[in-house]
Structure formats: C-alpha cells, structure tokens
mmCIF file of C-alpha atoms in Angstrom:
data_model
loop_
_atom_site.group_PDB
_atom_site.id
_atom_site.type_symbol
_atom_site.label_atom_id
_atom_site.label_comp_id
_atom_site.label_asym_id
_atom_site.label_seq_id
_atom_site.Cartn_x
_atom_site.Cartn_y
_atom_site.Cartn_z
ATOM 1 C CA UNK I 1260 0.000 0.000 0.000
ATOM 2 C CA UNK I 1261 2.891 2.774 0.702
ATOM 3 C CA UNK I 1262 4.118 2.024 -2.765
ATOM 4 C CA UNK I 1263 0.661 2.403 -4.565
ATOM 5 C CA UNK I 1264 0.462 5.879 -2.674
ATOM 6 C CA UNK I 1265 3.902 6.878 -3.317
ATOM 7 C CA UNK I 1266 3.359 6.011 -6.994
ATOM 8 C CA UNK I 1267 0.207 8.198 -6.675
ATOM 9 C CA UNK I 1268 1.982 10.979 -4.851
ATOM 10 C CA UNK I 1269 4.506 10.902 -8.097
ATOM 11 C CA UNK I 1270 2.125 11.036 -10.644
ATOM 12 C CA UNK I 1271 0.080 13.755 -8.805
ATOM 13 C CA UNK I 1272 2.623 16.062 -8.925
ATOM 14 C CA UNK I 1273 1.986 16.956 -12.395
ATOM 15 C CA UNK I 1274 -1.880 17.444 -11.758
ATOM 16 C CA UNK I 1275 -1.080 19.750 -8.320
ATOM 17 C CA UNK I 1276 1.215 22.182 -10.733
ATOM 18 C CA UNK I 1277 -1.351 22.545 -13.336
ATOM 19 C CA UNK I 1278 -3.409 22.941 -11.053
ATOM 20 C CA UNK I 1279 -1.584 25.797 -8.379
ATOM 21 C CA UNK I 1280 -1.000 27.604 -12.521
ATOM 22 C CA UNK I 1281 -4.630 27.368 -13.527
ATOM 23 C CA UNK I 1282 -5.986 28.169 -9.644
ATOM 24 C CA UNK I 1283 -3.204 32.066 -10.490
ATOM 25 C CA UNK I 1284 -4.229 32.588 -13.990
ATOM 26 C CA UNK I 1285 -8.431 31.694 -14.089
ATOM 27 C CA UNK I 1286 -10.323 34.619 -12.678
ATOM 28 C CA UNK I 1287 -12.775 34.133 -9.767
ATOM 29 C CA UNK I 1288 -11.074 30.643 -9.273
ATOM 30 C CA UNK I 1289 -12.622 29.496 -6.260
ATOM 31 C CA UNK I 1290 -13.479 26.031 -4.411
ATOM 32 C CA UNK I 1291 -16.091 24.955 -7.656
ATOM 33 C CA UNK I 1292 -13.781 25.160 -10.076
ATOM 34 C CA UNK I 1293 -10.948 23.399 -7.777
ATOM 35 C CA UNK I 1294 -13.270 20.679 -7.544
ATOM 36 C CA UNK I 1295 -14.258 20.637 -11.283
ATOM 37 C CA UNK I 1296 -10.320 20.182 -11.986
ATOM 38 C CA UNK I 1297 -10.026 17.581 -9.046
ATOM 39 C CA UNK I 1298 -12.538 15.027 -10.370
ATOM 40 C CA UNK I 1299 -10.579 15.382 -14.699
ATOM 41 C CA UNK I 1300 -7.572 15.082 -12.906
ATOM 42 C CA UNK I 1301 -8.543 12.306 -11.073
ATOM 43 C CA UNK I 1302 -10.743 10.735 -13.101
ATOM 44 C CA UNK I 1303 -8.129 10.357 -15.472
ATOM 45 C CA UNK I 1304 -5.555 9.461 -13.559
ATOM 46 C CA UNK I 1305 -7.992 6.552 -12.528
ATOM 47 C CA UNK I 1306 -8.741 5.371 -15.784
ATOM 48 C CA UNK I 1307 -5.220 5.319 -17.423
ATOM 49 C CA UNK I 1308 -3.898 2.959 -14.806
ATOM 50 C CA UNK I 1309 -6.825 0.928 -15.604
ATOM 51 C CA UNK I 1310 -6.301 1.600 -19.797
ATOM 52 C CA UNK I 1311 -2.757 0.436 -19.370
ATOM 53 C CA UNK I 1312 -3.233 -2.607 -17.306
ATOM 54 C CA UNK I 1313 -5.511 -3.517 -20.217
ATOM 55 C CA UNK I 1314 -3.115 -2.929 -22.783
ATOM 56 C CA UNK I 1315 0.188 -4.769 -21.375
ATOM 57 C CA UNK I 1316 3.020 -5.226 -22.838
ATOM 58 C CA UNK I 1317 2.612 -5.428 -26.046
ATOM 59 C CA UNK I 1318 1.788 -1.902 -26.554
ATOM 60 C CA UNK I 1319 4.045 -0.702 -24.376
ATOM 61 C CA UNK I 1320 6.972 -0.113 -25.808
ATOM 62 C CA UNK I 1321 4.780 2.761 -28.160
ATOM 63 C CA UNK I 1322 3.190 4.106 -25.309
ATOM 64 C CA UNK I 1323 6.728 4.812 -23.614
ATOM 65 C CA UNK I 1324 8.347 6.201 -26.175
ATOM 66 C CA UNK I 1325 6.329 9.035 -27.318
ATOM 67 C CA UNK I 1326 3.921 9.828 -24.099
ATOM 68 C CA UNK I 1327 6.656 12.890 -22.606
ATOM 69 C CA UNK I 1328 6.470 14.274 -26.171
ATOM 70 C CA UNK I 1329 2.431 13.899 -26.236
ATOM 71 C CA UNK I 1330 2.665 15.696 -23.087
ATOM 72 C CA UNK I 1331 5.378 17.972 -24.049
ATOM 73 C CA UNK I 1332 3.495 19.027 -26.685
ATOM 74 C CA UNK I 1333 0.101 19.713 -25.166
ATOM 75 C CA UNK I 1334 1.621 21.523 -22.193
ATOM 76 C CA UNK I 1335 3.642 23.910 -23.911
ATOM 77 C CA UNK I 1336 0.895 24.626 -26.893
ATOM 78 C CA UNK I 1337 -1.670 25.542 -23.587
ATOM 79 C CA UNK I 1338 1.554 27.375 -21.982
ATOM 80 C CA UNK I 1339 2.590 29.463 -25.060
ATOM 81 C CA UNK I 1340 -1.142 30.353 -26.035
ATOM 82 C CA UNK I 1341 -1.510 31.601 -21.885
ATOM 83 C CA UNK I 1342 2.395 33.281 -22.771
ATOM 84 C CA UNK I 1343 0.773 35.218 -25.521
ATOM 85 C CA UNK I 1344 -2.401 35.668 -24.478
ATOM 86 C CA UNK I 1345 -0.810 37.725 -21.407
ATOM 87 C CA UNK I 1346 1.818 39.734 -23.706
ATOM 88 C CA UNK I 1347 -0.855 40.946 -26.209
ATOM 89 C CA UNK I 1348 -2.707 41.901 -23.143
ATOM 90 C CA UNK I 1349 -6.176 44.015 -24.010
ATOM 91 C CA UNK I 1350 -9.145 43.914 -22.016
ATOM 92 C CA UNK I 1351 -10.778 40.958 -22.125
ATOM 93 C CA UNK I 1352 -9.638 37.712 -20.304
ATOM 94 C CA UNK I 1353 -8.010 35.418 -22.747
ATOM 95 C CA UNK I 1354 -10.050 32.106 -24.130
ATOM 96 C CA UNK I 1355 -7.024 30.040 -22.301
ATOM 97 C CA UNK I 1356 -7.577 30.341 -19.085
ATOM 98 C CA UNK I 1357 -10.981 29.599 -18.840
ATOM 99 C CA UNK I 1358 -11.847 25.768 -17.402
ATOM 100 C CA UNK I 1359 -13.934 24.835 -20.171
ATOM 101 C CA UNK I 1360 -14.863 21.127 -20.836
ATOM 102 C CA UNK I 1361 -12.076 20.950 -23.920
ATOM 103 C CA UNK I 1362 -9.232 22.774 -21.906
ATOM 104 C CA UNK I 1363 -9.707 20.368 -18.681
ATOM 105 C CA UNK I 1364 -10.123 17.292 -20.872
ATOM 106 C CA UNK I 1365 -6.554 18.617 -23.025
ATOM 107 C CA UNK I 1366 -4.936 18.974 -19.685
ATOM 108 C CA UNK I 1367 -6.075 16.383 -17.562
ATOM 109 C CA UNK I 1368 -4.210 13.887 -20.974
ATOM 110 C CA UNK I 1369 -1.074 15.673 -20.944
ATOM 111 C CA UNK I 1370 -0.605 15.225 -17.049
ATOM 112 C CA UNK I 1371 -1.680 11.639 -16.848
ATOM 113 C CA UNK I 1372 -0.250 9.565 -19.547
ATOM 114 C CA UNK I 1373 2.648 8.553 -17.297
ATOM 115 C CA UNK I 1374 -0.323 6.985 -15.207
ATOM 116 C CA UNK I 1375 -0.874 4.819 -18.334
ATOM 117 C CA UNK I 1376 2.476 3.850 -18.596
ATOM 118 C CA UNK I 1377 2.742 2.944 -14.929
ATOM 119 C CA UNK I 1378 -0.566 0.850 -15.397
ATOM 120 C CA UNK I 1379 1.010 -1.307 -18.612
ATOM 121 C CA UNK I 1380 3.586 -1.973 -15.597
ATOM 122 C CA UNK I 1381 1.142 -2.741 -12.861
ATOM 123 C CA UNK I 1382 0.052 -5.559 -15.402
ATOM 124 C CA UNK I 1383 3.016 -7.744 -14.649
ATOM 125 C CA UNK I 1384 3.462 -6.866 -10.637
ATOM 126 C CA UNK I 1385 1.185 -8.382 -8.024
ATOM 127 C CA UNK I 1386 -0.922 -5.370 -7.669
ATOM 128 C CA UNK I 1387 -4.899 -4.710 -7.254
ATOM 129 C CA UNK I 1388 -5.209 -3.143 -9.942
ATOM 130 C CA UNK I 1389 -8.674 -1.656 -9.241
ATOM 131 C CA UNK I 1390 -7.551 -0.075 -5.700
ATOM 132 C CA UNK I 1391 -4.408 0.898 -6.722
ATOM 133 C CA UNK I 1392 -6.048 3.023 -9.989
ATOM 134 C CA UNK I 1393 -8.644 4.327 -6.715
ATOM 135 C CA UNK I 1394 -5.838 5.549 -4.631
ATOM 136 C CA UNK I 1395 -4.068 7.331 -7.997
ATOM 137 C CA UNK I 1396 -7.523 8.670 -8.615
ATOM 138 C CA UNK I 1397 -7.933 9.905 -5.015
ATOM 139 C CA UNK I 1398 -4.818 11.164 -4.384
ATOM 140 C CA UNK I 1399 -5.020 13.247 -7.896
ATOM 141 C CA UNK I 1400 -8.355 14.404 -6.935
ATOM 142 C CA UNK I 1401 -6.881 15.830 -3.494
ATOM 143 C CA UNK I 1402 -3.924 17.548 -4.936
ATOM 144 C CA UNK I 1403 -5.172 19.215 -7.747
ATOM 145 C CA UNK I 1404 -7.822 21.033 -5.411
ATOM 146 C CA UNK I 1405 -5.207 21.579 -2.492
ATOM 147 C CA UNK I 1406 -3.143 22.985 -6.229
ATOM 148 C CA UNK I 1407 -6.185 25.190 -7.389
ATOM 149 C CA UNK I 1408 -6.525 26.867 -3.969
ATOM 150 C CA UNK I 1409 -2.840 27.463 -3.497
ATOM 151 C CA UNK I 1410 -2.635 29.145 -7.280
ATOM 152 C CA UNK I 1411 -5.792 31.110 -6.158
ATOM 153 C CA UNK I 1412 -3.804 32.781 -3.458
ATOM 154 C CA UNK I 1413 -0.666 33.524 -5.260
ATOM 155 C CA UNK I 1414 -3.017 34.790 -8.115
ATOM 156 C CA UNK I 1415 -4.474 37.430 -5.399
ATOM 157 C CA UNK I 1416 -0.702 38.549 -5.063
ATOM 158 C CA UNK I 1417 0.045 38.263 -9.005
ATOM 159 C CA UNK I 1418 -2.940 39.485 -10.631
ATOM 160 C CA UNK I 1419 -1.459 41.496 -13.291
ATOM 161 C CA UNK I 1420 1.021 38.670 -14.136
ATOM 162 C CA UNK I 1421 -0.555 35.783 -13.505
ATOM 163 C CA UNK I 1422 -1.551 34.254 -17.116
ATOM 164 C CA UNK I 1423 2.172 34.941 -17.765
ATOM 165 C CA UNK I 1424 3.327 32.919 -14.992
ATOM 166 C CA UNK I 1425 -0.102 29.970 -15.423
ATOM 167 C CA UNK I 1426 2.116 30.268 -19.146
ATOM 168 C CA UNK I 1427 5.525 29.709 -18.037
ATOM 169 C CA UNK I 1428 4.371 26.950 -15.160
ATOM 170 C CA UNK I 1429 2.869 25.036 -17.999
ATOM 171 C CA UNK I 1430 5.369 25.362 -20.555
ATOM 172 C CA UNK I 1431 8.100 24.375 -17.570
ATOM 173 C CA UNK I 1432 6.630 21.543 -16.737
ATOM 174 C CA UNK I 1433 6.044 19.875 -20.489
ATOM 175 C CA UNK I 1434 9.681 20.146 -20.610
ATOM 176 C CA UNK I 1435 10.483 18.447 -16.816
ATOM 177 C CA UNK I 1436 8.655 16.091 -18.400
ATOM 178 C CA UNK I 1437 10.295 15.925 -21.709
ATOM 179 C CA UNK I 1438 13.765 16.530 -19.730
ATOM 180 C CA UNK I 1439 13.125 13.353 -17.298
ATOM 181 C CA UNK I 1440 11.754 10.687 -20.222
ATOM 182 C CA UNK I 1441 14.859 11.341 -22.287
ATOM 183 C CA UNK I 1442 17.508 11.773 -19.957
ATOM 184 C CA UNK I 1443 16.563 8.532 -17.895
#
C-alpha cells in the first residue's frame, strides 16, 4: 500500500502544478472550479492505470516512447497560447484560461499519460489493480484542489502577471517532463 500511494503521490505532482497555474491565472477561481479540476484530474488518472493494465506489454513499448512528447506538446501549446495571451494583453480575459470542458479534458491527458504507462507496468506486478487506480484517482483528486486553492492565493498577489506565470508553469513543466523521459 505505501508504494501504490507513493506512486500516486509521483504522478500527482503533475496534476497539483497545473493545477496551483490554472488556480493564479483563471479569474474568480474558487473552491467549484478546484473541484471541477479535481474530479478530470482524477478521473483520469484513474482510468489510465486501468487503460494500461488492459493494454500490457505489447503496446508498451509505443506508449513509452512518445507519451513525454504527447505531453510535451500539449503543455507547452496551452503554456505558449496563456504566454501570448498575457503579452498581447487588451481587455478581455483570454479564451485560455478559462476551465472549459475541452481545456480540462486537453490537460487532464497531458498530465496523466505517465499513469498509463505505470498501469502497462502494474500488469506484470502483483498489484490490485482496481484499488491501486482508486488511490491514484484519489490522491489526484486531493492535490489538484489543495493545487487550485494554493494558485488562487498567489493569483491574489500576481494578478497582473498571472496568465504569464499559469504560461511559463505550464510550458516548464512539459519540458520536466520531456527533460526526465529522455535523460533517464
């Protein structure tokens, strides 16, 4: 059980920064939409542990070897669109930092296809597959609200520059991610 929750813990992380960004950069964040990102975050961080157990080995190898560039790529297309959205500036709030179905459904992917990886794995360890893809659910669910309300209070102190820095948190994680799949 302590290794199902660390493993949850690890893939959380991801969730809890996008989070702590979105909770700075959407205006009137508040507990409803830290909620609304806490059940896609953990929803799908349930259901790829569950997708991958499903898929073993076969697939894999595919899986691995592009899912930090799927990632990558979706983080840092949301990131740069937030980047220029808040150096064009003008008056209106920009589309990207809204938390509409599309946006949670694009980010909720990009920060949980290492849980499918880690649930092609599960498939060949002695693991319950259904509670540990619970607990990774859970544990998503918790962080990414705990993340929203955080980024709500630093956006209080940030307001003018906080799509800038929802941008640049974004963009910096796609490339941790990138960073630690092809250095390791």
């Amino acid at each position: 059980m302590l290794s199902i929750l660390l493993i949850a813990l690890s893939l959380a992380l991801d969730a809890f920064a996008v989070s702590v960004s979105s909770g700075i950069s959407v205006p009137g964040f508040g507990w409803k939409q830290a909620v609304k990102m806490g059940i896609w975050f953990g929803a799908f961080q349930c259901v790829m542990p569950l997708l991958g157990w499903f898929l073993g080995s076969g697939v894999s190898q595919y899986i691995e070897a592009v899912d930090h560039w799927i990632a990558f790529g979706l983080l840092a297309f949301i990131g740069g669109k937030m980047l220029l959205d808040a150096l064009r500036g003008g008056g209106d709030e920009p589309e990207s930092t809204d938390l509409s179905p599309r946006r949670l459904c694009v980010l909720a992917i990009a920060t949980s296809i290492d849980a499918l990886a880690v649930g092609v794995s599960m498939a060949f360890m002695n693991v319950d597959i259904l509670l540990s893809a619970g607990v990774i659910g859970l544990v998503a669910f918790g962080m990414s609200v705990a993340g929203g309300l955080v980024g709500r209070r630093l956006g209080g102190l940030f307001q003018r520059r906080a799509t800038l820095a929802g941008g640049v948190v974004l963009i910096g994680i796609g490339v941790k991610i990138l960073v630690e799949h092809l250095g390791g």
